[in-house]
Amino acid sequence: MATQVVGILGGMGPAAGADFVRLFVEACARQLQAQGQRVQDQAFPEHWLAQVPVPDRSGALLSTESGAHQPLEPMLQALGRLAALGVQSVAMACNTAHAWHGRLQARFPQLELLHVAEEVARALRAEGVSQAILLATTGTYQTRLYDEALARAGIALITPDAAGRERLMEGIYQGVKRGDLVLAQRCFAEVAQDLLARHGAQPLIMGCTEIPLALPGAPGLAGQRLLDPAKYLAQALAQRAYRQGPPQMS
Amino acid sequence: MATQVVGILGGMGPAAGADFVRLFVEACARQLQAQGQRVQDQAFPEHWLAQVPVPDRSGALLSTESGAHQPLEPMLQALGRLAALGVQSVAMACNTAHAWHGRLQARFPQLELLHVAEEVARALRAEGVSQAILLATTGTYQTRLYDEALARAGIALITPDAAGRERLMEGIYQGVKRGDLVLAQRCFAEVAQDLLARHGAQPLIMGCTEIPLALPGAPGLAGQRLLDPAKYLAQALAQRAYRQGPPQMS
């Protein structure tokens, strides 16, 4: 029995792509342990990370222009190169980029392109969660990325108002993407605390890959449940990699 | 001016490969800041991580057999695929794998394959260091990977005795590679403390990519200088990526 080759489409941002590989490797190790297999280098599935420059996703979704600044073309190119490497399942390490999920999947029917919101919805439904707070980019709110997947799972979504959304964007763009994690944590924590104060203790979905790089450990959020969608996506990718059974040991 | 596409040959072990991407992304951000460039997703160079199953490197170096369990062939294949992706410089996220550096470089003269020990030697010489302790695999000790590079830089190398080397291998294989970081830290710290006690406070080169995943933070090593060769290698790779100047912004 052989493992399946899997891919990670990253670069959006690059630190989040690197963190996704870490989460994927951890998820693989957990699956090996759960199967009673020895965790060793050769037991991990072949996987490829493509970190390519992609125009800003939220910017493209909020703009009425089309053309050079669209993220679709570089994502298609990277996916094509992952497919040529023999990759059979791909995870995108960017929530907002899922706005193009349908078009990317349609162009590469031979690959399975995982969907982050479907993985989060599946996990939360299994736990019986009925409400959750979503922290995300304006692009992700606008495309209602999580809304439908969570609604189908019977989970109501709580989102910040316009001022809160702007504050999150400040934390993502002026904070994490420029390396200022102190600013980022302050922005994210303020929005989170405000929503928790108004809606009670609900699970918080950190629905932009930049948020888990700064929010955990924020003062005032101790004991709150912070969900990293990348963890669920990484676990789903590890399941695909091992779908054909335990790895062949040479 | 465009950036150069670079590659990372990983999977040896996979957690170290993921950590190398993190170090590379951090090194790129520092170079952007040093050049007065804005740190944003699109300013990072395209980079690819190949995490492929490779037979155990130390095992192959210590064995007198040749054939199926040799690491060279899968490393050559992965390098060829990185070259086909347009990669121009490659870093290997495994010290022991550098035993095959010469043969890999000879087969791909169109690529620059960086050498971890050369990067460490260059950095230590610049600091005027004259002695350092090397913690590594038996494979790395046997091939004298660091010995010549450091000798050329005028740096004397202190290495553990046979029992210490065995203890390091226990920490690497029974510890990090199987996910037991507590055992790993105990093994690494014992050997480090013993050498520090006998030779005085010298910089410690963590010359196996598994060691920095467990040793930092060990009790009894506070104030000691722990060098991660992957940091120097990641910095060299970032320099190659930006060698053609600042990135082109679209």
XYZ file of C-alpha atoms in Angstrom:
500
model
C 0.000 0.000 0.000
C 1.393 3.361 -0.972
C 0.600 6.837 0.264
C -0.888 9.491 -2.001
C 1.173 12.518 -2.986
C -0.436 15.719 -1.699
C 0.177 19.416 -2.234
C -0.150 22.698 -0.400
C -0.836 25.904 -2.295
C 0.684 28.683 -0.198
C 2.357 32.060 -0.306
C -0.843 33.746 0.931
C 0.939 34.739 3.173
C 4.179 32.785 3.223
C 4.395 32.514 7.028
C 0.966 30.901 7.060
C 2.079 28.491 4.327
C 5.080 27.440 6.419
C 2.840 27.000 9.457
C 0.456 24.864 7.405
C 3.271 22.418 6.587
C 3.992 22.151 10.324
C 0.321 21.399 11.023
C 0.229 18.843 8.201
C 3.338 17.034 9.482
C 1.819 16.954 13.001
C -1.465 15.594 11.606
C 0.438 12.855 9.741
C 2.288 11.872 12.918
C -1.026 11.645 14.803
C -2.492 9.418 12.089
C 0.525 7.125 12.151
C 0.233 6.844 15.939
C -3.518 6.185 15.716
C -2.832 3.368 13.234
C -0.165 1.904 15.503
C 2.518 2.699 12.909
C 5.991 3.823 13.856
C 6.567 7.539 13.319
C 9.749 7.837 11.248
C 10.841 10.009 8.332
C 10.036 7.385 5.695
C 6.459 6.935 6.989
C 5.429 10.463 5.931
C 3.712 10.918 2.575
C 5.442 12.815 -0.214
C 4.166 16.393 -0.132
C 4.977 19.584 -1.987
C 4.541 23.164 -0.894
C 4.221 25.833 -3.601
C 4.676 29.341 -2.221
C 4.007 31.626 -5.172
C 3.307 35.357 -5.325
C -0.460 35.850 -5.657
C -2.145 39.272 -5.897
C -4.066 40.240 -2.795
C -7.245 38.184 -2.518
C -9.415 40.598 -0.527
C -8.264 43.453 -2.745
C -9.386 41.587 -5.852
C -12.759 40.660 -4.316
C -13.469 44.250 -3.256
C -12.314 45.801 -6.516
C -14.609 46.213 -9.490
C -11.664 46.044 -11.905
C -10.493 42.841 -13.493
C -7.179 41.971 -15.126
C -3.611 42.008 -13.951
C -4.304 42.039 -10.237
C -6.444 38.924 -10.222
C -5.281 35.998 -8.090
C -6.830 33.278 -10.273
C -4.088 32.958 -12.923
C -1.080 32.399 -10.589
C -3.137 29.997 -8.478
C -4.093 28.034 -11.617
C -0.455 27.911 -12.718
C 0.730 26.664 -9.335
C -2.044 24.057 -9.198
C -1.095 22.841 -12.673
C 2.503 22.427 -11.569
C 1.419 20.567 -8.429
C -0.729 18.285 -10.628
C 2.294 17.649 -12.884
C 4.243 16.551 -9.794
C 1.692 13.776 -9.268
C -0.209 15.483 -6.491
C -3.727 14.077 -6.033
C -5.157 16.253 -3.247
C -4.409 19.897 -2.526
C -5.074 22.222 0.396
C -4.956 26.001 -0.013
C -3.291 27.769 2.929
C -5.497 30.880 2.636
C -9.156 31.199 3.554
C -9.918 34.143 1.279
C -8.437 32.314 -1.737
C -11.305 29.822 -1.387
C -13.425 32.391 -3.221
C -11.833 30.855 -6.351
C -12.246 27.267 -5.111
C -14.983 26.372 -7.608
C -13.081 27.699 -10.622
C -9.810 26.070 -9.558
C -11.499 22.722 -8.907
C -13.310 22.871 -12.265
C -10.031 23.367 -14.134
C -8.353 20.420 -12.386
C -10.995 17.696 -12.074
C -8.228 15.092 -11.666
C -7.263 16.657 -8.301
C -9.272 16.938 -5.138
C -9.100 20.522 -3.901
C -10.095 20.470 -0.225
C -12.389 23.196 1.139
C -11.487 24.738 4.483
C -15.023 25.777 5.495
C -16.406 22.299 4.748
C -13.748 20.790 7.012
C -14.509 23.248 9.834
C -18.260 22.670 9.458
C -17.832 18.894 9.576
C -15.716 19.103 12.737
C -18.012 21.537 14.570
C -21.151 19.581 13.662
C -19.554 16.417 15.048
C -19.090 18.269 18.346
C -22.671 19.553 18.420
C -21.659 23.225 18.237
C -24.636 25.459 17.339
C -23.048 28.932 17.200
C -19.605 30.286 16.402
C -17.868 33.639 15.956
C -16.023 34.179 12.676
C -12.932 36.420 12.500
C -11.907 36.835 8.862
C -10.972 39.196 6.018
C -13.507 41.458 4.367
C -13.073 39.266 1.281
C -14.098 36.156 3.223
C -17.127 37.934 4.762
C -18.155 39.239 1.354
C -18.000 35.840 -0.361
C -19.863 34.239 2.580
C -17.237 31.467 2.506
C -18.189 30.037 5.894
C -21.858 31.044 5.954
C -23.252 28.318 3.722
C -21.033 25.497 4.925
C -21.855 26.255 8.574
C -25.558 26.838 7.867
C -25.776 23.382 6.256
C -24.222 22.010 9.446
C -26.846 23.849 11.530
C -24.350 26.337 12.960
C -25.200 30.044 13.268
C -22.393 32.463 12.484
C -21.676 35.623 14.493
C -19.633 38.255 12.652
C -18.268 41.691 13.642
C -19.732 44.991 12.459
C -18.031 47.192 9.850
C -15.688 48.813 12.409
C -14.670 45.409 13.753
C -13.997 44.121 10.237
C -11.779 47.113 9.518
C -9.885 46.496 12.745
C -9.299 42.856 11.732
C -7.960 43.991 8.330
C -5.610 46.374 10.124
C -4.294 43.489 12.235
C -3.858 41.269 9.160
C -2.257 43.805 6.811
C -0.485 46.360 9.050
C 0.175 43.641 11.626
C 0.986 40.057 10.583
C 1.806 40.644 6.912
C 4.337 43.362 7.878
C 5.726 41.425 10.829
C 4.144 43.565 13.602
C 2.615 40.828 15.761
C 1.996 43.136 18.729
C -0.288 45.385 16.685
C -1.906 42.315 15.127
C -2.705 40.723 18.485
C -4.192 43.949 19.817
C -6.467 44.361 16.785
C -7.648 40.739 16.776
C -8.146 40.573 20.549
C -10.234 43.752 20.667
C -12.679 42.455 18.080
C -12.815 39.023 19.712
C -13.432 40.431 23.207
C -16.156 42.725 21.958
C -18.028 39.849 20.283
C -17.572 37.561 23.286
C -18.926 40.286 25.589
C -22.006 40.726 23.426
C -22.722 37.102 22.495
C -21.283 35.079 25.379
C -18.561 32.442 25.246
C -18.740 30.982 21.742
C -16.030 29.155 19.794
C -13.960 31.641 17.776
C -13.090 30.593 14.240
C -9.792 32.249 13.233
C -10.893 32.334 9.596
C -7.818 33.965 8.068
C -4.487 32.114 8.171
C -2.765 35.241 9.547
C -4.912 35.362 12.723
C -3.552 32.194 14.435
C -0.038 33.605 13.969
C -0.846 36.436 16.423
C -4.061 35.944 18.443
C -3.319 32.889 20.652
C -2.014 33.940 24.049
C -3.721 37.340 23.941
C -4.502 38.654 27.438
C -8.230 38.586 28.123
C -8.888 35.509 25.979
C -7.724 32.859 28.443
C -10.145 29.939 28.512
C -11.806 30.932 25.218
C -11.862 28.363 22.466
C -9.831 29.517 19.459
C -10.312 27.312 16.394
C -7.633 27.258 13.693
C -9.293 26.148 10.425
C -5.841 25.231 9.076
C -5.681 22.430 11.670
C -8.850 20.829 10.308
C -7.684 21.334 6.721
C -4.251 19.847 7.517
C -5.913 16.859 9.154
C -8.132 16.323 6.090
C -5.063 16.487 3.837
C -3.251 13.924 5.997
C -6.308 11.642 5.755
C -6.156 11.891 1.948
C -2.431 11.134 1.968
C -2.999 7.954 3.997
C -6.312 7.015 2.384
C -4.742 4.114 0.569
C -3.651 2.633 3.873
C -0.461 2.628 5.874
C 2.750 3.611 4.088
C 4.956 1.100 2.366
C 8.167 0.691 4.304
C 11.288 -0.032 2.318
C 14.146 43.236 -11.351
C 12.757 39.813 -10.554
C 13.474 37.443 -7.721
C 15.027 34.028 -8.287
C 12.962 30.891 -7.695
C 14.497 28.771 -4.928
C 13.864 25.307 -3.561
C 14.098 23.378 -0.324
C 14.812 19.660 -0.330
C 13.202 18.306 2.816
C 11.522 15.309 4.364
C 14.662 14.503 6.373
C 12.802 14.752 8.778
C 9.573 16.424 7.705
C 9.215 18.564 10.853
C 12.671 20.015 10.197
C 11.660 20.733 6.583
C 8.598 22.647 7.765
C 10.738 24.565 10.254
C 13.209 25.403 7.487
C 10.447 27.087 5.469
C 9.605 29.179 8.547
C 13.258 30.223 8.899
C 13.467 31.020 5.172
C 10.336 33.209 5.286
C 11.731 35.048 8.332
C 15.074 35.555 6.552
C 13.261 36.978 3.504
C 11.305 39.403 5.715
C 14.556 40.578 7.339
C 16.145 41.154 3.923
C 13.145 43.135 2.734
C 13.316 45.281 5.873
C 17.081 45.779 5.481
C 16.486 46.953 1.902
C 13.757 49.334 3.037
C 11.162 47.322 1.093
C 7.654 46.803 2.364
C 7.060 43.302 3.741
C 3.947 41.992 1.995
C 2.936 38.635 0.511
C 3.863 39.604 -3.049
C 7.394 40.673 -2.024
C 8.425 37.109 -1.166
C 10.247 35.041 -3.775
C 8.597 31.987 -5.286
C 9.828 28.943 -3.394
C 9.059 25.251 -3.439
C 9.419 22.692 -0.679
C 9.810 19.033 -1.670
C 9.278 16.673 1.257
C 10.026 13.231 -0.125
C 10.703 9.926 1.630
C 14.474 9.359 1.699
C 16.140 6.293 3.259
C 17.947 7.014 6.490
C 21.135 8.989 5.826
C 23.217 7.905 8.826
C 22.104 4.302 8.289
C 23.359 4.384 4.694
C 26.689 5.984 5.679
C 27.322 3.429 8.409
C 26.287 0.443 6.324
C 28.675 -1.400 4.052
C 25.823 -2.487 1.773
C 24.740 -0.522 -1.243
C 21.488 -0.623 -3.192
C 17.882 -0.096 -2.300
C 18.441 1.755 0.949
C 20.592 4.484 -0.526
C 19.374 8.066 -0.166
C 21.012 9.345 -3.368
C 18.374 8.267 -5.885
C 15.294 9.889 -4.249
C 17.295 13.057 -3.568
C 18.371 13.188 -7.229
C 14.786 12.710 -8.355
C 13.490 15.477 -6.103
C 16.281 17.831 -7.194
C 15.460 17.127 -10.839
C 11.839 17.997 -10.210
C 12.826 21.197 -8.395
C 15.069 22.096 -11.367
C 12.127 21.487 -13.739
C 10.082 23.965 -11.675
C 12.647 26.655 -12.529
C 14.428 26.576 -9.191
C 17.958 28.048 -9.394
C 19.259 27.582 -5.844
C 18.447 24.778 -3.417
C 18.989 24.241 0.292
C 18.853 20.766 1.827
C 17.086 20.683 5.187
C 19.271 17.871 6.577
C 22.898 18.096 7.654
C 23.712 14.402 7.177
C 22.347 14.475 3.600
C 25.218 16.842 2.757
C 27.386 13.710 2.527
C 25.910 13.455 -0.997
C 26.314 17.187 -1.710
C 29.142 16.738 -4.220
C 27.347 14.056 -6.233
C 24.051 15.960 -6.245
C 25.748 19.204 -7.300
C 27.684 17.403 -10.065
C 24.458 16.007 -11.544
C 22.745 19.421 -11.568
C 25.388 21.966 -12.565
C 22.643 24.402 -13.594
C 21.540 24.703 -9.937
C 23.443 26.081 -6.993
C 23.195 23.604 -4.134
C 24.053 25.482 -0.948
C 26.269 23.821 1.670
C 25.241 24.157 5.309
C 28.738 23.785 6.820
C 30.181 26.431 4.494
C 27.472 28.856 5.606
C 28.100 28.145 9.301
C 31.875 28.484 8.823
C 31.467 31.804 7.016
C 29.256 33.205 9.779
C 31.478 32.031 12.653
C 34.648 33.290 11.004
C 33.053 36.716 10.570
C 32.455 36.736 14.329
C 36.009 35.699 15.149
C 34.975 32.434 16.809
C 37.958 30.070 17.255
C 36.339 26.983 18.813
C 32.904 25.380 18.683
C 31.150 22.234 19.906
C 29.402 20.112 17.270
C 26.311 18.059 18.126
C 25.413 15.877 15.146
C 24.561 12.407 13.839
C 27.124 9.628 13.633
C 26.823 10.002 9.835
C 27.807 13.648 10.013
C 30.754 12.916 12.338
C 31.904 10.084 10.079
C 31.839 12.176 6.899
C 33.604 15.059 8.698
C 31.013 17.387 7.159
C 31.862 20.334 9.406
C 35.528 19.518 10.086
C 37.024 20.771 6.838
C 34.785 23.808 6.400
C 35.468 24.962 9.955
C 39.191 24.148 9.761
C 39.493 26.336 6.653
C 37.852 29.103 8.685
C 40.369 28.568 11.487
C 37.806 27.118 13.883
C 38.608 24.077 16.040
C 35.805 21.567 16.468
C 34.985 19.821 19.759
C 33.003 16.596 19.413
C 31.578 14.110 21.942
C 33.039 10.676 22.595
C 31.415 7.452 21.393
C 28.967 7.297 24.328
C 27.927 10.925 23.746
C 27.395 10.269 20.043
C 25.177 7.304 20.865
C 23.165 9.426 23.277
C 22.648 12.063 20.550
C 21.427 9.376 18.124
C 18.989 8.172 20.797
C 17.630 11.726 21.120
C 17.322 12.113 17.346
C 15.775 8.729 16.522
C 13.910 7.621 19.667
C 13.179 11.250 20.528
C 12.449 13.821 17.804
C 11.746 11.473 14.901
C 9.171 9.568 17.013
C 7.698 12.711 18.550
C 9.148 12.243 22.071
C 10.630 15.722 22.634
C 11.131 15.195 26.370
C 13.464 12.262 25.807
C 15.171 14.163 22.978
C 15.862 17.225 25.118
C 17.264 15.086 27.933
C 19.640 13.254 25.572
C 20.857 16.405 23.807
C 21.229 18.440 27.007
C 23.278 15.744 28.781
C 25.824 15.614 25.970
C 25.949 19.404 25.682
C 26.422 19.916 29.427
C 29.165 17.327 29.581
C 31.122 19.011 26.754
C 30.595 22.486 28.205
C 31.848 21.282 31.595
C 34.989 19.845 30.034
C 35.760 22.531 27.446
C 34.236 25.714 28.888
C 31.546 27.909 27.371
C 31.861 27.422 23.609
C 29.231 28.029 20.940
C 27.208 24.847 20.346
C 26.461 23.974 16.723
C 23.190 22.008 16.584
C 24.420 20.136 13.492
C 21.373 17.925 12.896
C 18.066 19.551 11.948
C 16.269 17.518 14.643
C 18.304 19.011 17.511
C 16.909 22.598 17.372
C 13.408 21.113 17.562
C 14.096 19.891 21.121
C 17.247 21.353 22.742
C 16.467 25.099 23.099
C 15.034 25.867 26.515
C 16.719 22.888 28.185
C 17.362 23.500 31.877
C 21.073 23.930 32.563
C 21.823 25.529 29.195
C 20.599 29.049 29.976
C 23.049 31.634 28.666
C 24.816 29.154 26.360
C 24.986 30.009 22.689
C 23.042 27.485 20.595
C 23.653 27.873 16.851
C 21.067 26.551 14.411
C 22.843 25.895 11.075
C 19.446 25.993 9.344
C 19.221 29.714 10.175
C 22.451 30.441 8.299
C 21.392 28.202 5.423
C 17.954 29.854 5.239
C 19.590 33.275 5.212
C 21.912 32.226 2.379
C 18.925 30.922 0.399
C 17.061 34.211 0.929
C 20.150 36.086 -0.322
C 20.127 33.973 -3.496
C 16.404 34.603 -3.983
C 16.942 38.382 -3.801
C 20.336 38.399 -5.532
C 18.857 39.989 -8.619
C 17.663 42.888 -6.536
C 14.387 43.856 -4.929
C 11.260 42.066 -6.104
C 9.164 43.310 -8.948
C 5.843 44.600 -7.640
C 2.853 44.196 -9.864
